[in-house]
Coordinates of C-alpha atoms in Angstrom, one line a residue:
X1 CA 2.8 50.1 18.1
X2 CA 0.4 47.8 20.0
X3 CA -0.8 46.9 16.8
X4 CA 2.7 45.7 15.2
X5 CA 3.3 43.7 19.1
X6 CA -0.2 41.8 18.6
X7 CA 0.7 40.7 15.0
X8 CA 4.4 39.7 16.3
X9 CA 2.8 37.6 19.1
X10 CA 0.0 35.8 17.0
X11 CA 3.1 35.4 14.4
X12 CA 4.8 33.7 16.9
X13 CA 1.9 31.8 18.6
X14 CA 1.5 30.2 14.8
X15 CA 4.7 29.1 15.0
X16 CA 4.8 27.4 17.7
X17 CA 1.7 25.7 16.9
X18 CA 2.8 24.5 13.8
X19 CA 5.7 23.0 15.5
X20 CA 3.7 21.7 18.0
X21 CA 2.0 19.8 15.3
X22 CA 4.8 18.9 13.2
X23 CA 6.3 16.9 16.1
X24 CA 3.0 15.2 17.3
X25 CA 2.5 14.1 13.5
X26 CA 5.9 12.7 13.5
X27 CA 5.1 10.8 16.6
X28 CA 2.4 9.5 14.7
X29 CA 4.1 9.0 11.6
X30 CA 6.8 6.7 14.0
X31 CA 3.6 4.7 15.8
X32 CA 2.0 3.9 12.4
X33 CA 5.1 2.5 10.9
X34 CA 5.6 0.4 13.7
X35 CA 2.3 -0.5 13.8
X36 CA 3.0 -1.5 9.7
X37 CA 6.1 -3.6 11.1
X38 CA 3.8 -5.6 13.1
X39 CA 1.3 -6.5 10.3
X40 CA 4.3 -7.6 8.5
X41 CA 5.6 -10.0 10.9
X42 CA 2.3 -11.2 11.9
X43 CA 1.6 -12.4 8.4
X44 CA 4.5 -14.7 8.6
X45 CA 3.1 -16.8 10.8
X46 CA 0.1 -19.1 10.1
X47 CA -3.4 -18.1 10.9
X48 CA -4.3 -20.1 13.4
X49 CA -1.0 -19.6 15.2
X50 CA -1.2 -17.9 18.7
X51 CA 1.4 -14.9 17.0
X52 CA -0.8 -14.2 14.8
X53 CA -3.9 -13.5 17.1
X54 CA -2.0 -11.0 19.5
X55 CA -3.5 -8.0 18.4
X56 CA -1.2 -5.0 16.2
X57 CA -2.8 -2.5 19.5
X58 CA -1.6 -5.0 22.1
X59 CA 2.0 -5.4 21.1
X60 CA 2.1 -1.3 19.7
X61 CA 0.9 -0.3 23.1
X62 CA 3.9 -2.4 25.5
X63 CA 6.2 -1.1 23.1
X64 CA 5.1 2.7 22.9
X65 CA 5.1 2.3 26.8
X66 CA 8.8 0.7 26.6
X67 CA 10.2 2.8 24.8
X68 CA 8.5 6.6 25.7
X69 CA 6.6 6.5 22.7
X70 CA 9.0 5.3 20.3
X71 CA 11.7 8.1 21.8
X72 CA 14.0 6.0 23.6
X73 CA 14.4 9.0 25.9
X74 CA 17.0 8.1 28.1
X75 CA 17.4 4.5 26.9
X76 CA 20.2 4.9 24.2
X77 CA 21.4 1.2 24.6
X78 CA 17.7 -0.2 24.0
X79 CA 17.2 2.1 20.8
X80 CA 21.1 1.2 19.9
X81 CA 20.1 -2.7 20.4
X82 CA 16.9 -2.0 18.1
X83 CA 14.6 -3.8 21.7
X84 CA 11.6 -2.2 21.8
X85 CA 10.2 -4.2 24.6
X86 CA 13.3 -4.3 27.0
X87 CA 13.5 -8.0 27.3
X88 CA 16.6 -8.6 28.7
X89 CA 19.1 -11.3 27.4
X90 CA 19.0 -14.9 28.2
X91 CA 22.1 -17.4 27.6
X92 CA 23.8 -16.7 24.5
X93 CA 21.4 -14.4 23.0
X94 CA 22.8 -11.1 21.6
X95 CA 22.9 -8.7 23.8
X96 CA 24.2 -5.1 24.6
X97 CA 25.0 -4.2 28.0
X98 CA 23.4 -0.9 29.5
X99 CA 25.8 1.5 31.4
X100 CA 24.2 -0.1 34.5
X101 CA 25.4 -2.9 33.7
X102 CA 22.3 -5.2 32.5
X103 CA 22.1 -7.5 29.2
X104 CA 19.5 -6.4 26.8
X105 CA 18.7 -8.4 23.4
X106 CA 19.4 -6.9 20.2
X107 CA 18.0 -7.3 17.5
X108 CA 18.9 -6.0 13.7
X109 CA 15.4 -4.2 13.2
X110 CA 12.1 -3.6 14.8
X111 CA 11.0 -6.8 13.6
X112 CA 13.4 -8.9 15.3
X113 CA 12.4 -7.5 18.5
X114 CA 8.8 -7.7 17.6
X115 CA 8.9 -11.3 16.9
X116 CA 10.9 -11.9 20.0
X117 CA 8.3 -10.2 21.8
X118 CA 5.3 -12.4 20.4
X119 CA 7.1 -15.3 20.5
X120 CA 7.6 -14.5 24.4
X121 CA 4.0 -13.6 25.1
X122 CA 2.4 -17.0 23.3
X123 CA 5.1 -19.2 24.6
X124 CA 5.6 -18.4 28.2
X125 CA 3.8 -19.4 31.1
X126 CA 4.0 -16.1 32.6
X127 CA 1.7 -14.6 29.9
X128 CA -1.0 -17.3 29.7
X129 CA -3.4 -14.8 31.6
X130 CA -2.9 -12.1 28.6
X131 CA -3.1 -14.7 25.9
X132 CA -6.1 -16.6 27.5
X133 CA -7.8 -12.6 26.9
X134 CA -7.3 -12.5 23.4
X135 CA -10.7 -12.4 22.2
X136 CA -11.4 -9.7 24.8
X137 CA -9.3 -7.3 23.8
X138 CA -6.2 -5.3 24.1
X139 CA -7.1 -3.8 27.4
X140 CA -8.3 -7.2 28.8
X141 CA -5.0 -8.4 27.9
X142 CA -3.2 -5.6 29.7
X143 CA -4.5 -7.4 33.1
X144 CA -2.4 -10.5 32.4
X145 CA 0.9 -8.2 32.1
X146 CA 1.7 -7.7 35.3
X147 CA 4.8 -9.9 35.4
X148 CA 6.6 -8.1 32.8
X149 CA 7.5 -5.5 34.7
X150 CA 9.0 -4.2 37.8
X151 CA 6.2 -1.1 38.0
X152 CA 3.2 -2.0 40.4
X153 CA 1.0 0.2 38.1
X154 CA 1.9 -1.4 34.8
X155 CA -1.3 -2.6 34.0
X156 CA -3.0 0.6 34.4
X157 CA 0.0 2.4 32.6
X158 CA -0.3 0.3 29.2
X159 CA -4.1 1.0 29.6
X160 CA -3.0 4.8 29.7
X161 CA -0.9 4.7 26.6
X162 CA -3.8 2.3 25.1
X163 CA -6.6 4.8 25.5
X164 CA -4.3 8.3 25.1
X165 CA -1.9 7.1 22.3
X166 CA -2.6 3.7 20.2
X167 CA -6.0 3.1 20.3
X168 CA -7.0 6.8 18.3
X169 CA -4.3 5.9 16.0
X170 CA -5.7 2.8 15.0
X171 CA -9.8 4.2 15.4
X172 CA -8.3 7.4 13.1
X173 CA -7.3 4.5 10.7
X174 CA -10.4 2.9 10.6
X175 CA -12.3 5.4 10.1
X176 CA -10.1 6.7 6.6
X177 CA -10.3 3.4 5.1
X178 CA -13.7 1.3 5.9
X179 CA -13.8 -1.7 5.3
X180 CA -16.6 -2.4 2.2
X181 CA -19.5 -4.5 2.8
X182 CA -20.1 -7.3 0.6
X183 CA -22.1 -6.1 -2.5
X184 CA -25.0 -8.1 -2.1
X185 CA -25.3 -5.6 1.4
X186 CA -24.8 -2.8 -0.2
X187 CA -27.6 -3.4 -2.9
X188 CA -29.8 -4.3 -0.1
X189 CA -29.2 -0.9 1.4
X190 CA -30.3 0.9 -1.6
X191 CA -34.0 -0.7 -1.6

């Protein structure tokens, strides 16, 4: 009988871990294709643009940390209004209002918000700290954030989400396609 209970319970342990896993891939699966979204905006502006020099991690990481890692938990108007950075609405910009009453943009995709968001960061005095760390790094960037949002800790919670949630995605990446060196290197290599 104990025999039948300790099959039951590994049974069930496997299980759980497989849905344990299923949903954490899914997470995933939801970061990468945002992260994909981003490359695909980014192209459309011109390489020596400041858009297209805010780096894929910095702009996945504010909005995995805006949006409780792409779950929207608690934030049906934002995920309704496709903002994935909850910038609020200026003017006459399209907006939905929250149940609390506040204006957010909407956008009709992800990419819509994503240019509104680097349009915001490389135009507005607020940001010139995080853009003036652009060749430092995502987390040096982090530092210049501070005015985006209401939370004291910001800073140290987009270096959080950085370091726990984006930053393996995009090492995990890396590291299943390398990039090839120039064949003259590769030759060299073999001497």
């Amino acid at each position: 009988m104990t025999l039948i209970q300790e099959l039951i319970k590994h049974f069930v342990l496997g299980i759980v871990s497989v849905l344990i896993c299923s949903i954490a891939m899914a997470e995933i699966n939801q970061t990468k294709d945002f992260i994909k979204a981003i490359e695909e905006v980014r192209k459309e502006y011109p390489e020596e643009s400041v858009e297209s020099k805010i780096p894929s991690s910095f702009i996945a990481t504010v909005a995995a940390t805006e949006t409780g890692n792409f779950q929207f938990n608690g934030a049906p108007t934002a995920k309704n209004a496709n903002n994935f950075f909850g910038m609020h609405a200026t003017g006459n910009q399209q907006s939905l209002t929250t149940t609390g009453g506040a204006k957010l943009r909407s956008f009709d995709d992800s990419k819509g918000s994503i240019r509104a968001f680097m349009q915001l960061i490389a135009n507005d005095e607020r940001y010139k700290d995080a853009i003036s760390a652009i060749d430092r790094g995502p987390e040096e960037m982090f530092k210049g954030m501070s005015v985006y949002a209401e939370n004291p800790n910001y800073t140290n919670l987009l270096g959080n989400v950085y370091k726990n949630r984006i930053q393996p995605i995009f090492q995990t990446e890396n590291f299943l396609m390398p990039k090839r060196k120039p064949i003259v290197e590769q030759m060299d290599s073999l001497k």
